[in-house]
Short mmCIF file of C-alpha atoms in Angstrom, two decimals:
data_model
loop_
_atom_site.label_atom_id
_atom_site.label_comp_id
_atom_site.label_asym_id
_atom_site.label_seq_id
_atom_site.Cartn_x
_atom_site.Cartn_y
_atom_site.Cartn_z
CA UNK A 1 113.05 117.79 51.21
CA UNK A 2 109.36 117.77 52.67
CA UNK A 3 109.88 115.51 55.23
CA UNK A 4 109.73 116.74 58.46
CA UNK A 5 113.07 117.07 60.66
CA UNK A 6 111.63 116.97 64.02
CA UNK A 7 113.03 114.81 66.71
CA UNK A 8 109.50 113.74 67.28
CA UNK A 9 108.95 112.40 63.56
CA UNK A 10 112.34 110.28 63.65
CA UNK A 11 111.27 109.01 67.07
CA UNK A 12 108.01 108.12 65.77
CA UNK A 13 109.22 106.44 62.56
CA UNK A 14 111.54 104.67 64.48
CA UNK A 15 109.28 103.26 66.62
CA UNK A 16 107.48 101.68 63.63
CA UNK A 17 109.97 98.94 63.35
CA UNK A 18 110.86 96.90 60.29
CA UNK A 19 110.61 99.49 57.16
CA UNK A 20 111.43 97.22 53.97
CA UNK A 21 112.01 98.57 50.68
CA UNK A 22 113.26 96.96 47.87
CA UNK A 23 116.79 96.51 47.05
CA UNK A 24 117.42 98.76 49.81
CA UNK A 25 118.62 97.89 53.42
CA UNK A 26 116.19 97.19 56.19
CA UNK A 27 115.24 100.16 59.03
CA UNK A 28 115.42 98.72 61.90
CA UNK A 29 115.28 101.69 64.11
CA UNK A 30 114.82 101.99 67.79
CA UNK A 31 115.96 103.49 70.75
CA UNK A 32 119.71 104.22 71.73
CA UNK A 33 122.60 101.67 72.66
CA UNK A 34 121.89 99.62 70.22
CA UNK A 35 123.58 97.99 67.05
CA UNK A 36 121.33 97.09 63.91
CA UNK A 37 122.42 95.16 61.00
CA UNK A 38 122.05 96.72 57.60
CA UNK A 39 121.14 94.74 54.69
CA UNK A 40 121.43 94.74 50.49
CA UNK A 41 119.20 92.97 48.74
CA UNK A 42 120.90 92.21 45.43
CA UNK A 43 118.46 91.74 42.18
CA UNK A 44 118.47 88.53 40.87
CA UNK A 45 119.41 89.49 36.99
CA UNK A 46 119.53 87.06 34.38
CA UNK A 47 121.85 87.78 31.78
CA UNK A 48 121.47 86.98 27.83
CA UNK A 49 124.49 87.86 26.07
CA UNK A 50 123.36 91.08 25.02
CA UNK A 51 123.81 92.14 28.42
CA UNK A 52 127.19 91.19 28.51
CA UNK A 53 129.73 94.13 29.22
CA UNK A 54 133.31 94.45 27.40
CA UNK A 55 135.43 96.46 29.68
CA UNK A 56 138.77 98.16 28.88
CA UNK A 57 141.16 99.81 31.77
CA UNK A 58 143.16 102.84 30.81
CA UNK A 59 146.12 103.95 33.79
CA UNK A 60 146.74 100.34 35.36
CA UNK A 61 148.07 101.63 38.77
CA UNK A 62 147.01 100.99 42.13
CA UNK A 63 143.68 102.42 41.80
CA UNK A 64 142.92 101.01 38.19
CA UNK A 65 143.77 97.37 39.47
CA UNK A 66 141.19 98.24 42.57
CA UNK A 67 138.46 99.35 40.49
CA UNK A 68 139.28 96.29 37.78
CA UNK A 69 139.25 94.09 40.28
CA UNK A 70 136.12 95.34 41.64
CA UNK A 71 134.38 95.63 38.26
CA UNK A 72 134.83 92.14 37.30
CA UNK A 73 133.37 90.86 40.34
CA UNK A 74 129.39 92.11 38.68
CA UNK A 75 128.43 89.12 36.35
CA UNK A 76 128.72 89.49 32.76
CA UNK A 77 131.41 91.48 32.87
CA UNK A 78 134.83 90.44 30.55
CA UNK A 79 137.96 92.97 30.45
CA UNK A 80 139.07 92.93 27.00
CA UNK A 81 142.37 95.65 27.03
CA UNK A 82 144.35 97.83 29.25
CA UNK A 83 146.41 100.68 28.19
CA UNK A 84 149.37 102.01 30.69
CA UNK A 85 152.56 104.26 29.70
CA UNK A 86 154.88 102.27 31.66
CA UNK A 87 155.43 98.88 30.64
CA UNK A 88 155.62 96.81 33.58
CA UNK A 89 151.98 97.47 34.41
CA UNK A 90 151.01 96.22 31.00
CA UNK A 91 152.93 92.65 31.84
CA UNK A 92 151.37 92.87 35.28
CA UNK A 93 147.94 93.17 33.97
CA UNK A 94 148.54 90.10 32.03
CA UNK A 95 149.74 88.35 34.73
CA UNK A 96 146.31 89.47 37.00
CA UNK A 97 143.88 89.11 33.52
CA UNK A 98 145.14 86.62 31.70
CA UNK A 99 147.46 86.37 28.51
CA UNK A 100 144.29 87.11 26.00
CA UNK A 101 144.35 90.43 26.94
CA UNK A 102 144.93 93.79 24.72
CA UNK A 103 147.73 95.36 25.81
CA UNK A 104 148.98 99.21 24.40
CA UNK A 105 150.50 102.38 25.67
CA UNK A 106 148.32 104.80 23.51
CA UNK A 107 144.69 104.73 24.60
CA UNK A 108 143.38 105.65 21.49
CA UNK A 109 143.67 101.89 20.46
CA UNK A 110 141.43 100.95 23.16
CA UNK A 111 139.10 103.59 21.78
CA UNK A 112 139.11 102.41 18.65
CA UNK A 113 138.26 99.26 19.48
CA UNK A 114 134.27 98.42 18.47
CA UNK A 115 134.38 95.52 20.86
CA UNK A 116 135.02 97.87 23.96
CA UNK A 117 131.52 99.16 25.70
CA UNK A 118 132.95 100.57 28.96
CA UNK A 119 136.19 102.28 30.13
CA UNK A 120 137.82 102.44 33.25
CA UNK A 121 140.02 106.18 33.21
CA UNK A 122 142.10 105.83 36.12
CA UNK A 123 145.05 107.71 35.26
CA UNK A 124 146.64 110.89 36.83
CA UNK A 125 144.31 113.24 37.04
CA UNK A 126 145.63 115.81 34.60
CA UNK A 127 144.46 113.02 32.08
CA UNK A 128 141.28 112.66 32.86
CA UNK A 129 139.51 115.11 31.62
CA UNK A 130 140.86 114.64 27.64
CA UNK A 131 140.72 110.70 27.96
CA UNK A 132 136.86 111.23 29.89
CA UNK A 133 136.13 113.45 26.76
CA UNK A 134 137.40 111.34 23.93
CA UNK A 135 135.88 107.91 25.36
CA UNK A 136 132.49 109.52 25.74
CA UNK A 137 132.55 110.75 21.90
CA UNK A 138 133.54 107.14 21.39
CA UNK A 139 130.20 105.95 22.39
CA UNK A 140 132.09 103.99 25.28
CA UNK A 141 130.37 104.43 28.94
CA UNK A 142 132.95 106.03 31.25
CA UNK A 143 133.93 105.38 34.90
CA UNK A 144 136.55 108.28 35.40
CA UNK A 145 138.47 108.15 38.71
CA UNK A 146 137.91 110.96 40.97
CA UNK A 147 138.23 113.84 41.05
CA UNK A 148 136.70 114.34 37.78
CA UNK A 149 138.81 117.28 37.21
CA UNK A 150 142.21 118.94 37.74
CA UNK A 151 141.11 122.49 36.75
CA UNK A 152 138.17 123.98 37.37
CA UNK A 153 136.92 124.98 33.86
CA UNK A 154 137.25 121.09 32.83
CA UNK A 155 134.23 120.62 34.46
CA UNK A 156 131.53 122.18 31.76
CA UNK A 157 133.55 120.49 28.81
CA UNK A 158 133.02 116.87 30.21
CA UNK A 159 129.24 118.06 31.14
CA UNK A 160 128.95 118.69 27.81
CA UNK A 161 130.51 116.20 25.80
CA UNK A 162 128.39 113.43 27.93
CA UNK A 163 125.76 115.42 26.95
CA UNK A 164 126.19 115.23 23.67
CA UNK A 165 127.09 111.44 23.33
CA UNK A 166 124.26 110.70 25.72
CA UNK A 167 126.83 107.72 27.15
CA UNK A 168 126.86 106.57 30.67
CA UNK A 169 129.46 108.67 32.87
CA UNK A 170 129.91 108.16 36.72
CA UNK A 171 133.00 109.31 38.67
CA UNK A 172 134.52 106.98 41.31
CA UNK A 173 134.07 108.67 44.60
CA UNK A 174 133.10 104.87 45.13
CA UNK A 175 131.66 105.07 49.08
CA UNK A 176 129.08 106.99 48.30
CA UNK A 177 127.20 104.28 46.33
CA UNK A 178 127.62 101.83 49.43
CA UNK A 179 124.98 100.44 52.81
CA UNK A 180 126.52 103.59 55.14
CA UNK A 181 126.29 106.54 52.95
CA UNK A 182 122.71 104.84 51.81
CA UNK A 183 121.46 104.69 55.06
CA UNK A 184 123.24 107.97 56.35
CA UNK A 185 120.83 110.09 53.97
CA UNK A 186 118.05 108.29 55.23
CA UNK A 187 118.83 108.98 58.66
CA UNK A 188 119.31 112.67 57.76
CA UNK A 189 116.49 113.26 55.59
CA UNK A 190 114.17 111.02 58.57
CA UNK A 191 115.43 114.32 61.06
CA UNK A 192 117.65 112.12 63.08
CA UNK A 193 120.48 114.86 63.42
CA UNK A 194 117.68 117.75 62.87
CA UNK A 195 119.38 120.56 61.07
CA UNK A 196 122.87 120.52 59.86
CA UNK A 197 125.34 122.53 61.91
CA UNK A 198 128.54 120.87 61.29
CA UNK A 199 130.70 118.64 59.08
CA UNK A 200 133.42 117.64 60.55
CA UNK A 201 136.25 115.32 58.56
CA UNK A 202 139.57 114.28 58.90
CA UNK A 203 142.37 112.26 57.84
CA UNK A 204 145.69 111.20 59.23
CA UNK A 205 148.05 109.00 57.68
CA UNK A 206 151.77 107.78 58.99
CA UNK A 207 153.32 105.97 56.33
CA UNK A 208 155.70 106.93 53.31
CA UNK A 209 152.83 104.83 50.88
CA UNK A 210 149.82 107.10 52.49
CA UNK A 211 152.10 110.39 51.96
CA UNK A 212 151.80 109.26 48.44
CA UNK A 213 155.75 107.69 48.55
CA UNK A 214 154.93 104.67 45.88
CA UNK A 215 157.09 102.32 45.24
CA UNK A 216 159.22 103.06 42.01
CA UNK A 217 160.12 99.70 39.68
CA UNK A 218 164.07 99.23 39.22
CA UNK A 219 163.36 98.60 35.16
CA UNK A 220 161.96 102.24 35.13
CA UNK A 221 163.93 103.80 32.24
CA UNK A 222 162.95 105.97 28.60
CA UNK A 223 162.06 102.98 27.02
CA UNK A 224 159.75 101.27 29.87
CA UNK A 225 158.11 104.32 30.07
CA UNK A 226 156.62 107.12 27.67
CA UNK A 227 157.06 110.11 29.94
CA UNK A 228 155.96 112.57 27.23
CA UNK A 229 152.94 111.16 26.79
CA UNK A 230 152.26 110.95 30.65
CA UNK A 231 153.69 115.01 30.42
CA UNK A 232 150.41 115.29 27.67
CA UNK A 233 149.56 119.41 28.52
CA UNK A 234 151.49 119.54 31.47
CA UNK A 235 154.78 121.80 31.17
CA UNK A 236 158.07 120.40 29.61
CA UNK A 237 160.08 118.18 32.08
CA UNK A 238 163.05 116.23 31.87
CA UNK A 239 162.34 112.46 32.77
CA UNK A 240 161.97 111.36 35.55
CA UNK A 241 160.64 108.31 37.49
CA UNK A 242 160.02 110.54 40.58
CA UNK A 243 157.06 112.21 38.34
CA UNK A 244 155.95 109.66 36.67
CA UNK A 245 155.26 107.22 39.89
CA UNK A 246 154.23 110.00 42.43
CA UNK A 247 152.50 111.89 40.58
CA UNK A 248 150.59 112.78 43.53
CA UNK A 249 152.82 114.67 44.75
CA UNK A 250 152.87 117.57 41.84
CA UNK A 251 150.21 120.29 41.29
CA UNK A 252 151.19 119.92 37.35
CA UNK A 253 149.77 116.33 37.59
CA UNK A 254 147.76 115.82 40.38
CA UNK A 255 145.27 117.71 42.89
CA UNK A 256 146.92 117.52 46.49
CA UNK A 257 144.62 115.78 49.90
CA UNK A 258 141.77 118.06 48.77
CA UNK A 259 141.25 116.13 44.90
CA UNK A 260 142.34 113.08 46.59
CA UNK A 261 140.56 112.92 50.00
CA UNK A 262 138.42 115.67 50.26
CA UNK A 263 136.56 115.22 47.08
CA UNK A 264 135.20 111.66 48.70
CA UNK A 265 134.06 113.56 51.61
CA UNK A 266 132.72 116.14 49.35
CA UNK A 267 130.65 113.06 47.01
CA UNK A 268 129.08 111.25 50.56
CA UNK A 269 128.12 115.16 52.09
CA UNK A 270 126.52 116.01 48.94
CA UNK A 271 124.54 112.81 48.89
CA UNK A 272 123.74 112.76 51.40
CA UNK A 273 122.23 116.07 51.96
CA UNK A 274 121.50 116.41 48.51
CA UNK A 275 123.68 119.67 48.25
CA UNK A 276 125.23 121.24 45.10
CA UNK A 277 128.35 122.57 47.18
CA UNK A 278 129.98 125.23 49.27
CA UNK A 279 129.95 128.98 48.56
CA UNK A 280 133.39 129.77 49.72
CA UNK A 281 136.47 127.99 51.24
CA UNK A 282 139.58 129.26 53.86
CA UNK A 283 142.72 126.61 53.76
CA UNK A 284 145.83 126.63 55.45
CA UNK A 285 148.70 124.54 55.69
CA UNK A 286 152.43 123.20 54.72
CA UNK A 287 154.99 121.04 53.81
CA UNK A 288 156.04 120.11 57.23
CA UNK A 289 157.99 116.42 56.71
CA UNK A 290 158.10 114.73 53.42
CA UNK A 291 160.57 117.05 51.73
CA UNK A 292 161.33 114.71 48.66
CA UNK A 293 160.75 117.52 46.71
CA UNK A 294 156.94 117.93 46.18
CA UNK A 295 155.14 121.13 45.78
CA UNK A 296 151.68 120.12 47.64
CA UNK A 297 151.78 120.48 51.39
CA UNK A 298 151.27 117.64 53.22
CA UNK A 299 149.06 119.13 56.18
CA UNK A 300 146.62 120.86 55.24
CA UNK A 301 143.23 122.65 56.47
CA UNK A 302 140.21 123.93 55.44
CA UNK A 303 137.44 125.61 56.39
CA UNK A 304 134.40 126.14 54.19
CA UNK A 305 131.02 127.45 54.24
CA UNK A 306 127.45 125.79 52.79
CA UNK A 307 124.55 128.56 52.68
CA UNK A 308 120.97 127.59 53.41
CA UNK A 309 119.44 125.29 50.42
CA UNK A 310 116.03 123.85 50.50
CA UNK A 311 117.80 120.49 51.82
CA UNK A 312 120.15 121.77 54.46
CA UNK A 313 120.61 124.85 56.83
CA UNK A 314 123.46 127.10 56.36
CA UNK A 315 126.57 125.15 57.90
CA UNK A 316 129.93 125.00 58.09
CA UNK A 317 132.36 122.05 57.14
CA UNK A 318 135.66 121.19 58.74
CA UNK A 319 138.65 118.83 56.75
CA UNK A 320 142.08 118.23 57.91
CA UNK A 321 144.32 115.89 56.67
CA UNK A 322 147.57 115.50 58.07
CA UNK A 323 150.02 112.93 56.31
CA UNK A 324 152.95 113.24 59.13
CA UNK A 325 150.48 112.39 62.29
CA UNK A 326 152.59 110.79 64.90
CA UNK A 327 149.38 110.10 66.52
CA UNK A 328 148.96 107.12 63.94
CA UNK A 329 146.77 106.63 61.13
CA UNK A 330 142.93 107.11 61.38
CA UNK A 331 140.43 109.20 60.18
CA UNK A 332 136.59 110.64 60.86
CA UNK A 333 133.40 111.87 59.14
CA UNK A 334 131.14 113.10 61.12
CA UNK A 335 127.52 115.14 60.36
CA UNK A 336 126.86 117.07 63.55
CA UNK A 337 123.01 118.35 63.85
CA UNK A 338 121.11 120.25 66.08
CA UNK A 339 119.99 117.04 67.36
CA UNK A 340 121.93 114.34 66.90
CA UNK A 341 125.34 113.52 65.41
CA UNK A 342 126.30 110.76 62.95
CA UNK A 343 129.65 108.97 62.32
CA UNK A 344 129.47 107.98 58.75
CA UNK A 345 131.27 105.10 57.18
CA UNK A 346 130.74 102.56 54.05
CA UNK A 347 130.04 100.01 56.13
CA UNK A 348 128.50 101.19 59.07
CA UNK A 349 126.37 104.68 60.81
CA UNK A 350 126.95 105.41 63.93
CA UNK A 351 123.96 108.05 65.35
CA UNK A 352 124.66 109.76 68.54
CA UNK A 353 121.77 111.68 70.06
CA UNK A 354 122.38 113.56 73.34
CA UNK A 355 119.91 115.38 75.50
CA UNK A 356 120.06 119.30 75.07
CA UNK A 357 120.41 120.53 78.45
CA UNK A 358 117.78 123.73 79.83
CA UNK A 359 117.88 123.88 82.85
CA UNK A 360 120.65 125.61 84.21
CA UNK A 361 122.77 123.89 87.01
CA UNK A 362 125.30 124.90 90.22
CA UNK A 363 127.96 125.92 87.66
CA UNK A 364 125.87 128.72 87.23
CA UNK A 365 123.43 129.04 90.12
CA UNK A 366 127.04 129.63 92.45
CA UNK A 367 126.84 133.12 91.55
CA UNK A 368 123.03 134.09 92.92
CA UNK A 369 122.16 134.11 97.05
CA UNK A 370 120.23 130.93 98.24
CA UNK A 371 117.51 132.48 98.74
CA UNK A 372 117.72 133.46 94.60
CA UNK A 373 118.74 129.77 93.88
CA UNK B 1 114.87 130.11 90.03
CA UNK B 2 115.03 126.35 90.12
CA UNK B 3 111.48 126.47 91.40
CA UNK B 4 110.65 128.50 88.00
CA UNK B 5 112.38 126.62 85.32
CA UNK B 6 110.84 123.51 87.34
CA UNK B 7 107.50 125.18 86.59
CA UNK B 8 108.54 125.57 82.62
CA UNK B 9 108.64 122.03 82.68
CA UNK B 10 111.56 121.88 80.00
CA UNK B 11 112.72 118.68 80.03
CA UNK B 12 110.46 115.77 78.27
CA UNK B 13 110.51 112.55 79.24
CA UNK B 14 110.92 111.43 75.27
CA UNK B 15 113.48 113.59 74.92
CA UNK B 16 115.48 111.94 77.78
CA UNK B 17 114.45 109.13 76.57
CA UNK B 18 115.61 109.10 73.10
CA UNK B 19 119.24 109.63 74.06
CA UNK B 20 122.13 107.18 73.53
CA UNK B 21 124.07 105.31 70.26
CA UNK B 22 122.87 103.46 67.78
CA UNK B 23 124.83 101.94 65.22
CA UNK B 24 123.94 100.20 62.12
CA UNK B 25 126.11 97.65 60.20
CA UNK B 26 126.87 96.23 57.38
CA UNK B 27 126.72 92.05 57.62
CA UNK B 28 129.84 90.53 57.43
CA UNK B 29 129.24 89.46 53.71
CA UNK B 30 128.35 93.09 52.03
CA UNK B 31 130.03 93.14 49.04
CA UNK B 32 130.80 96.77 49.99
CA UNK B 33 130.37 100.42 48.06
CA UNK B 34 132.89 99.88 45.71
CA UNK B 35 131.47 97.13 44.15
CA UNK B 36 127.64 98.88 44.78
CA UNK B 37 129.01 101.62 42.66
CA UNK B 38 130.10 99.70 39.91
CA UNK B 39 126.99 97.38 39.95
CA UNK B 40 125.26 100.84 39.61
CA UNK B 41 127.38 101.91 36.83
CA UNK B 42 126.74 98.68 34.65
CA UNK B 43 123.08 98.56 35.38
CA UNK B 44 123.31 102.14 33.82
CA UNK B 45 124.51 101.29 31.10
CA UNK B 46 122.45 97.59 30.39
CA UNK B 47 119.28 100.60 30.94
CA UNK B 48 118.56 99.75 34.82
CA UNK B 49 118.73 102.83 37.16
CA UNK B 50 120.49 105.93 36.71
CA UNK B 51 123.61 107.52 37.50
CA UNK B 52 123.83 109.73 41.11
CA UNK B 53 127.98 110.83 40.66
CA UNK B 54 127.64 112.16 37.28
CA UNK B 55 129.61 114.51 35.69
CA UNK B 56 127.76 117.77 36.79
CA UNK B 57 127.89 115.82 40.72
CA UNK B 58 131.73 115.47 39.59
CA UNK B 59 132.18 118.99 38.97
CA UNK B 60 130.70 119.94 42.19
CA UNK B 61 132.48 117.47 44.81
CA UNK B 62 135.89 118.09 42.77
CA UNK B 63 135.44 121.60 42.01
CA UNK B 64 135.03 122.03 45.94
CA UNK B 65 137.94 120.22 46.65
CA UNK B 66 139.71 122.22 44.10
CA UNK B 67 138.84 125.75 46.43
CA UNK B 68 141.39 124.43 48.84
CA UNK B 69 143.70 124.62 46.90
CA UNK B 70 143.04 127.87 45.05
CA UNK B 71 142.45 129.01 48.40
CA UNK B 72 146.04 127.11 49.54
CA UNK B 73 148.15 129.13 47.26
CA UNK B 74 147.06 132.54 47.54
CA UNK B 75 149.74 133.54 50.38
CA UNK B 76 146.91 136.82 51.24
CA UNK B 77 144.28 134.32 51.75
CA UNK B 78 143.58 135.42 54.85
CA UNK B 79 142.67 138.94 54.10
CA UNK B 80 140.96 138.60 50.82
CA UNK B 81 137.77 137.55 49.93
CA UNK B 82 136.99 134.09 49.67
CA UNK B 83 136.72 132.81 46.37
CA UNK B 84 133.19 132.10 45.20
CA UNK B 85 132.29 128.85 44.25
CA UNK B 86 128.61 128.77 44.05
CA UNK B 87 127.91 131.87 41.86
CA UNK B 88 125.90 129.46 39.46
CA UNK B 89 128.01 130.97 36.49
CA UNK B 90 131.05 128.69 36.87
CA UNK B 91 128.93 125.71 37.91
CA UNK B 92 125.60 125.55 36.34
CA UNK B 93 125.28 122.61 33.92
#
C-alpha cells in the first residue's frame, strides 16, 4: 500500500467531500459525530440468453437454502437440481423450487449433467474439498461454503485443480463482498485507524440452534438417509441422526467456532488489510455446557499473531466465542489502530477516533512539590 | 513542568479537532453482502470482474482458523512452540 497513513492525509481527504467511483459506494467523509449513508450502485446488465446461468445446489441444509435463496435473487439465474443425502431436504427443495426440479442423493448426477454451469457445495465440511475438486474438473464454476477446508493439506489440492480447469471458484465467507467490509478497507488503507495494533472479535451465542443443536426430522431413519455416504473418508460409525444433523458438533465432520466463525473474521481482516495470514496462533478453551456428547469445545479462545507485511504493522488478533454466554447473544469486530478504531459490520462502519493524550495530568503531577508542578 | 510541556506545544488543534464517531450505513434497501458476493461470483463467471475469496484466499482465512484448533488440542500448548502457519511452504500457491 503507497498511500499514506497519516492522520493528516485521512483528515485532508475527508475534507474533500463527495468521492464517487463507480459501482462503488459514495465517501462522504467528514468530521466526527456523524452518520453517512453508504451507497451501491448496481450495473445495469442486459442479459441475452447466453448469459443465462444454470445453477445446481449440492448439501440442501440451512446454509445451502440461504445461499440458494440468495443466488436466485441475481437475474438470469435458474436452479436446475439439488442433491442432499437425506431425503426430506430433497422434497423440501421442491416444495421452495418448484416440482421441475432435479432431485438425487449422489452428486455425481448433478455433475454429470451438461446443462449445469455453476454449483453451490454447501455440505459438511469434510465434503468439501472432494465435491470442490470434482465440480471444478467438471468444468462447473464452484461456490464452496466456507471454510474451504477441513484439513490443512486440502488446501494446495483445490488450488490446484482450479488451476488446472481454469473454472470460477469463490468460497462463501459471504460479508466480505458487502458495503461495510468495502468501505472498511477504504477507511484503513485512507489511514483512518493509522497502523494496525489490534483485532479484536468476538462471538456469543445463547441458544441450543446457535450451539449448533439443529433440529432433527422425526422420519430420520436408514432409508431417509444415506449415512455412509455422508461418513465418505471420515472413520466408520454406526448411524446415527445425532451425526448426521449436527455435524457441527464433530471434529470428524466439521471444524469447531474457529472453521465456522473465525474463518469469516479471518476473510473481512484479510481484505481488508490485504494480509495473507497469521504466523502463529495460542487457543484455549472447553466444553463447559452443551454436553450432548460433542468433541469440540464450546468456549473457546485464541490468540494469534500477524508479523509486519508491506500492508499492515505487526499486530495481534483477539477471537472468543462463547456459545453458553448468559450475558445474551451478540458479537463484535473491531480493527483497533494507532489512531483510530473501527467497528466493522456488513452493513455499516463505525470509526472511532480519540485524541492521544501528552500532556501529563494531576494523576501524575500529585507526586512532584508545587513548586515542580 | 506544566509550564514546559505547555512550551512543547503538543496538542494540535486538528488533532482535537478530528475526534469523535462517525458511522457509515448501508440504506435501508442494500441488497446486502450475501447477495454482493454472489453477484460477484456470476459476473465471474459471465467474464465481468474477478474473484477476491478464491481458493488460495480460502486456504489462508480457513487454514488460520484451522491453527485454533491444532493449537486447541495439543494439551502442552502452552509450553511449546506455536505452530507456524506462515512458513510459505505449507501455504504458497
Amino acid at each position: 500500500m503507497k498511500k499514506n497513513k497519516s492522520r493528516r492525509s485521512f483528515i485532508k481527504k475527508a475534507a474533500l467531500g463527495t468521492a464517487a467511483f463507480g459501482g462503488a459506494p459514495y465517501i462522504i467523509a467528514s468530521k466526527g459525530n456523524k452518520e453517512i449513508l453508504l451507497k451501491r450502485e448496481y450495473l445495469l446488465q442486459e442479459h441475452t440468453a447466453n448469459d443465462n446461468i444454470n445453477l445446481a445446489l449440492i448439501g440442501s441444509g440451512i446454509q445451502g437454502i440461504y445461499d440458494t435463496s440468495t443466488a436466485l435473487k441475481v437475474a438470469g439465474v435458474k436452479l436446475v437440481a439439488v442433491c442432499d443425502l437425506y431425503s426430506g431436504r430433497l422434497a423440501r427443495a421442491k416444495e421452495l423450487w418448484g416440482n421441475d426440479l432435479f432431485t438425487t442423493r449422489d452428486y455425481r448426477e448433478i455433475l454429470s449433467r451438461k446443462d449445469v454451469d455453476a454449483v453451490i457445495v454447501a455440505t459438511p465440511d469434510h465434503w468439501h474439498k472432494k465435491i470442490t475438486i470434482d465440480a471444478l474438473n467438471a468444468g462447473k464454476a464452484v461456490y464452496c461454503e466456507k471454510p474451504m477446508i477441513q484439513k490443512f493439506e486440502e488446501g494446495a489440492q483445490i488450488i490446484e485443480a482450479q488451476k488446472r480447469s481454469k473454472a470460477i471458484c469463490q468460497i462463501g465467507s459471504q460479508g466480505m463482498s458487502s458495503l461495510g467490509n468495502e468501505k472498511a478497507k477504504q477507511l484503513y488503507e485512507d489511514g483512518a485507524i493509522g497502523d494496525m495494533v489490534l483485532l479484536d472479535m468476538y462471538n456469543d451465542r445463547y441458544s441450543s440452534e446457535g450451539a449448533w443443536q439443529y433440529p432433527i426430522p422425526a422420519d430420520a431413519n436408514p432409508q431417509t438417509v444415506d449415512f455412509d455416504t455422508f461418513l465418505g473418508n471420515a472413520p466408520k460409525h454406526a448411524f446415527d441422526t445425532t451425526r448426521f444433523f449436527r455435524w457441527r458438533n464433530y471434529k470428524d465432520y466439521g471444524t469447531g467456532v474457529a472453521g465456522d466463525l473465525f474463518v469469516h473474521a479471518f476473510s473481512t481482516l484479510h481484505y481488508i488489510l490485504d494480509s495473507k495470514g497469521p504466523n502463529r496462533a495460542l487457543s484455549t478453551g472447553g466444553l463447559r455446557y452443551w454436553n450432548d456428547g460433542r468433541d469440540v469445545p464450546d468456549v473457546t479462545l485464541t490468540f494469534y499473531d500477524y508479523s509486519k507485511t508491506d500492508t499492515h504493522a505487526a499486530f495481534n488478533a483477539s477471537f472468543r466465542v462463547n456459545f453458553i454466554a448468559g450475558s445474551g447473544d451478540g458479537g463484535g469486530f473491531r480493527l483497533i489502530g494507532t489512531e483510530g478504531a473501527m467497528e466493522v459490520g456488513q452493513n455499516s462502519v463505525t470509526l472511532i477516533r480519540s485524541k492521544l493524550g501528552k500532556i501529563p495530568s494531576n494523576y501524575s503531577m500529585i507526586a512532584y512539590t508545587e513548586a515542580e508542578q | 513542568m506544566a509550564k514546559a510541556y505547555a512550551a512543547m506545544d503538543l496538542e494540535m488543534r486538528s488533532d482535537v479537532l478530528a475526534t469523535g464517531e462517525t458511522v457509515w450505513k448501508a440504506p435501508y434497501d442494500y441488497k446486502g453482502g450475501h447477495y454482493d458476493h454472489f453477484l460477484t461470483f456470476f459476473n465471474a463467471i459471465r467474464g465481468q470482474g474477478t474473484i477476491v475469496q478464491d481458493p488460495s484466499f480460502g486456504l489462508r482465512a480457513g487454514g488460520a482458523a484451522l491453527l485454533a484448533n491444532s493449537n486447541l488440542s495439543n494439551e502442552k500448548r502452552a509450553h511449546q512452540h506455536p505452530f507456524c502457519f506462515i512458513n510459505n511452504n505449507l501455504i504458497k500457491s
